[in-house]
Amino acid sequence: MGEAARRPPHGAGAQGLFAHRAPDEVSLDEVAVAAGVSRPLVYRYFPGGRQQLYEAALGSAADELKLCFTEPAVGPPTERVARVLDRYLRFVDEHDTGFSALLRGGSVVETSRTTSIVDGVRRAAAEEILSHLGRIGGADAGGRSAGPRLRMMVRSWIAAVEAASLIWLDEGKQPPAAELRGWLVDHLIALLAATAATDEETAAVVRDLLALETPGGPAGRLAELVIPVVADAAHLLAPAPAAD
């Protein structure tokens, strides 16, 4: 008996099929051919059929996607986030059709299990971003835990990244990935600044973050572009009270 016949077909092996095809369009025969095994062997290890195999492939993709958000705590935080997004957008590019089909929903193979796997990626991504902001997500982290406003802001940014990725695919992967990545980093900085205006915890995070940034990094570049624009809004400020 050949080596392929002795080993079970893994979800990661089917991942390539699901990457560029909607999951409804992938047959077990194609999976068997791609894995170099017989159809009965696919059923032996995945008695739930295509649904179980898709969930296994999705689990492998989810593990890979979580790793995209893992980045050593070295260097300015916004540069770390930029590297995270480079990996994330590369994953989206390499799994375009499958990524789009999964996140848009409506697939016949979408279940509470697949939804849970995807939600797990979102939560893991949020925890990693919070760690780059100097906060830990869980409530058991003491003084370094993230409060509700900061957590909501980060999770809303993750949702925006996801939505932008889908639009990017719809637009033929334009603008270029590097340009999209820069805009998404700017988006995070802008959300932090807006939230910091009314949330002291986020304000402290922003102060700590800016102390680590450099003039040539994403935060410095955005400040150079935005400060002249903000200066035009000076007339909107309330006049200082007259001195007695």
Coordinates of C-alpha atoms in Angstrom, one line a residue:
M1 CA 0.0 0.0 0.0
G2 CA 1.4 3.4 -1.0
E3 CA 2.3 6.1 1.5
A4 CA -0.6 8.4 0.5
A5 CA -3.0 5.6 1.1
R6 CA -1.7 5.0 4.6
R7 CA -1.9 8.6 5.7
P8 CA -5.2 10.4 6.2
P9 CA -5.9 13.3 3.9
H10 CA -5.4 16.5 5.9
G11 CA -7.5 19.6 5.9
A12 CA -4.5 21.6 5.0
G13 CA -4.2 19.5 1.8
A14 CA -7.7 20.5 0.7
Q15 CA -7.1 24.1 1.6
G16 CA -5.7 24.9 -1.8
L17 CA -8.9 23.7 -3.5
F18 CA -11.1 25.9 -1.2
A19 CA -8.8 28.9 -1.6
H20 CA -9.8 29.7 -5.1
R21 CA -13.2 28.0 -5.3
A22 CA -16.4 28.6 -3.4
P23 CA -16.8 25.6 -0.9
D24 CA -20.0 24.6 -2.6
E25 CA -18.2 24.0 -5.8
V26 CA -15.5 21.6 -4.5
S27 CA -16.3 17.9 -4.9
L28 CA -14.9 15.0 -2.8
D29 CA -13.5 13.5 -6.0
E30 CA -11.4 16.6 -6.6
V31 CA -10.3 16.5 -2.9
A32 CA -9.2 12.8 -3.4
V33 CA -7.3 13.6 -6.5
A34 CA -5.6 16.6 -4.9
A35 CA -4.6 14.5 -1.9
G36 CA -3.5 11.5 -4.0
V37 CA -5.9 9.1 -2.3
S38 CA -9.1 7.3 -3.2
R39 CA -12.6 8.7 -2.6
P40 CA -13.4 5.8 -0.1
L41 CA -10.3 6.8 1.9
V42 CA -11.5 10.4 2.1
Y43 CA -14.9 9.2 3.4
R44 CA -13.1 6.9 5.9
Y45 CA -11.3 9.8 7.6
F46 CA -14.0 12.3 7.0
P47 CA -17.3 10.4 7.4
G48 CA -19.2 13.7 7.5
G49 CA -18.2 14.2 3.8
R50 CA -17.4 17.6 2.3
Q51 CA -18.8 19.5 5.3
Q52 CA -16.3 17.8 7.7
L53 CA -13.5 18.2 5.3
Y54 CA -14.2 21.8 4.7
E55 CA -14.2 22.5 8.4
A56 CA -10.8 20.7 8.7
A57 CA -9.5 22.9 5.8
L58 CA -11.0 26.0 7.4
G59 CA -9.3 25.1 10.7
S60 CA -6.0 24.8 9.0
A61 CA -6.5 28.2 7.3
A62 CA -7.6 29.7 10.6
D63 CA -4.4 28.6 12.3
E64 CA -2.4 30.1 9.4
L65 CA -4.4 33.4 9.6
K66 CA -3.9 33.7 13.3
L67 CA -0.2 33.5 12.8
C68 CA -0.4 36.5 10.5
F69 CA -1.2 38.6 13.5
T70 CA 1.6 37.3 15.6
E71 CA 4.5 39.7 15.7
P72 CA 7.4 40.2 18.2
A73 CA 7.1 43.3 20.4
V74 CA 10.1 44.9 18.8
G75 CA 10.1 48.4 17.2
P76 CA 7.4 51.1 16.9
P77 CA 3.9 49.6 17.4
T78 CA 2.5 51.0 14.0
E79 CA 5.4 49.4 12.2
R80 CA 4.6 46.0 13.8
V81 CA 0.9 46.4 12.7
A82 CA 2.1 47.2 9.2
R83 CA 4.0 43.9 9.1
V84 CA 0.9 42.1 10.4
L85 CA -1.2 43.6 7.7
D86 CA 1.3 42.7 5.0
R87 CA 1.0 39.0 6.0
Y88 CA -2.8 39.3 6.3
L89 CA -3.2 40.8 2.9
R90 CA -0.9 38.2 1.4
F91 CA -3.1 35.5 2.9
V92 CA -6.2 37.2 1.4
D93 CA -4.6 37.4 -2.0
E94 CA -3.6 33.7 -1.9
H95 CA -7.1 32.6 -0.7
D96 CA -9.2 35.1 -2.6
T97 CA -12.3 33.2 -3.6
G98 CA -12.5 31.0 -0.5
F99 CA -11.9 34.0 1.7
S100 CA -14.7 36.0 0.0
A101 CA -17.2 33.1 0.0
L102 CA -16.6 32.4 3.7
L103 CA -16.9 35.9 5.0
R104 CA -19.9 36.9 2.9
G105 CA -21.8 33.9 4.2
G106 CA -24.7 32.2 2.5
S107 CA -22.7 29.0 1.7
V108 CA -24.5 25.7 2.1
V109 CA -21.5 24.6 4.2
E110 CA -21.7 27.5 6.5
T111 CA -22.6 26.3 10.0
S112 CA -22.3 27.3 13.6
R113 CA -19.0 25.5 13.6
T114 CA -17.5 27.4 10.7
T115 CA -18.8 30.7 12.1
S116 CA -17.1 29.8 15.4
I117 CA -13.8 29.2 13.7
V118 CA -14.0 32.5 11.9
D119 CA -15.0 34.4 15.1
G120 CA -12.0 32.8 16.8
V121 CA -9.7 34.3 14.3
R122 CA -11.3 37.7 14.8
R123 CA -10.9 37.5 18.6
A124 CA -7.3 36.3 18.3
A125 CA -6.5 39.1 16.0
A126 CA -8.0 41.6 18.4
E127 CA -6.0 40.2 21.3
E128 CA -2.7 40.5 19.3
I129 CA -3.4 44.1 18.3
L130 CA -4.2 45.0 21.9
S131 CA -0.9 43.5 22.9
H132 CA 0.9 45.8 20.5
L133 CA -0.9 48.7 22.2
G134 CA 0.4 47.6 25.5
R135 CA -2.8 46.1 26.8
I136 CA -3.9 42.5 27.4
G137 CA -7.5 41.6 26.5
G138 CA -8.5 39.5 29.5
A139 CA -10.0 41.0 32.6
D140 CA -7.5 39.1 34.7
A141 CA -4.5 41.2 33.5
G142 CA -4.8 43.7 36.3
G143 CA -3.8 47.3 35.4
R144 CA -2.8 46.3 31.9
S145 CA -6.1 44.9 30.9
A146 CA -8.0 46.7 28.1
G147 CA -11.2 48.6 29.0
P148 CA -14.5 48.3 27.1
R149 CA -13.9 51.4 24.9
L150 CA -10.5 50.3 23.8
R151 CA -11.6 46.8 23.1
M152 CA -14.6 48.0 21.1
M153 CA -12.4 50.3 19.1
V154 CA -9.9 47.5 18.3
R155 CA -12.6 45.0 17.4
S156 CA -14.3 47.6 15.1
W157 CA -11.0 48.1 13.4
I158 CA -10.6 44.4 12.8
A159 CA -14.1 44.4 11.3
A160 CA -13.1 47.3 9.1
V161 CA -10.0 45.5 7.9
E162 CA -12.1 42.5 7.0
A163 CA -14.6 44.6 5.1
A164 CA -11.8 46.5 3.3
S165 CA -10.3 43.1 2.3
L166 CA -13.6 42.0 0.7
I167 CA -13.9 45.3 -1.1
W168 CA -10.3 45.0 -2.3
L169 CA -11.1 41.7 -3.8
D170 CA -14.2 43.1 -5.5
E171 CA -12.1 45.9 -6.9
G172 CA -9.6 43.6 -8.6
K173 CA -7.1 43.9 -5.7
Q174 CA -6.7 47.6 -6.3
P175 CA -5.2 49.7 -4.9
P176 CA -1.9 47.8 -4.5
A177 CA -1.7 45.8 -1.3
A178 CA 1.1 48.1 0.2
E179 CA -1.1 51.1 -0.4
L180 CA -4.1 49.5 1.3
R181 CA -1.9 48.4 4.2
G182 CA -0.8 52.0 4.7
W183 CA -4.4 53.2 4.7
L184 CA -5.5 50.6 7.2
V185 CA -2.6 51.6 9.6
D186 CA -3.7 55.2 9.2
H187 CA -7.2 54.1 10.0
L188 CA -6.1 52.5 13.3
I189 CA -4.2 55.6 14.3
A190 CA -7.2 57.8 13.5
L191 CA -9.5 55.6 15.6
L192 CA -7.1 55.7 18.5
A193 CA -6.9 59.5 18.3
A194 CA -10.6 59.9 18.2
T195 CA -11.2 57.4 21.0
A196 CA -8.5 59.0 23.1
A197 CA -10.3 62.3 23.0
T198 CA -13.1 60.9 25.3
D199 CA -11.5 57.9 27.0
E200 CA -8.6 58.3 29.4
E201 CA -7.3 54.8 29.0
T202 CA -7.0 55.1 25.3
A203 CA -5.4 58.5 25.8
A204 CA -2.7 56.8 27.9
V205 CA -2.2 54.1 25.3
V206 CA -1.8 56.8 22.6
R207 CA 0.8 58.7 24.8
D208 CA 2.8 55.5 25.3
L209 CA 2.5 54.6 21.6
L210 CA 3.7 58.0 20.4
A211 CA 6.7 57.8 22.6
L212 CA 7.9 54.8 20.7
E213 CA 7.1 56.1 17.2
T214 CA 9.7 57.7 14.8
P215 CA 9.3 60.7 12.4
G216 CA 9.7 58.3 9.4
G217 CA 7.2 55.7 10.6
P218 CA 3.5 55.5 9.9
A219 CA 2.5 57.7 12.9
G220 CA 5.1 60.4 12.0
R221 CA 4.0 60.3 8.3
L222 CA 0.3 60.6 9.2
A223 CA 1.0 63.5 11.6
E224 CA 2.8 65.4 8.9
L225 CA -0.1 65.0 6.5
V226 CA -2.9 65.6 9.0
I227 CA -1.7 68.5 11.1
P228 CA -2.0 71.0 8.3
V229 CA -5.6 69.8 7.6
V230 CA -6.5 70.0 11.3
A231 CA -5.0 73.6 11.4
D232 CA -7.7 74.7 9.0
A233 CA -10.3 73.8 11.7
A234 CA -8.9 76.3 14.2
H235 CA -12.0 78.6 13.7
L236 CA -14.2 75.8 15.1
L237 CA -12.5 76.1 18.5
A238 CA -14.4 78.0 21.2
P239 CA -12.6 81.3 22.0
A240 CA -10.7 81.4 25.2
P241 CA -12.6 83.1 28.1
A242 CA -11.6 86.8 28.6
A243 CA -9.3 87.5 31.5
D244 CA -10.8 89.3 34.5

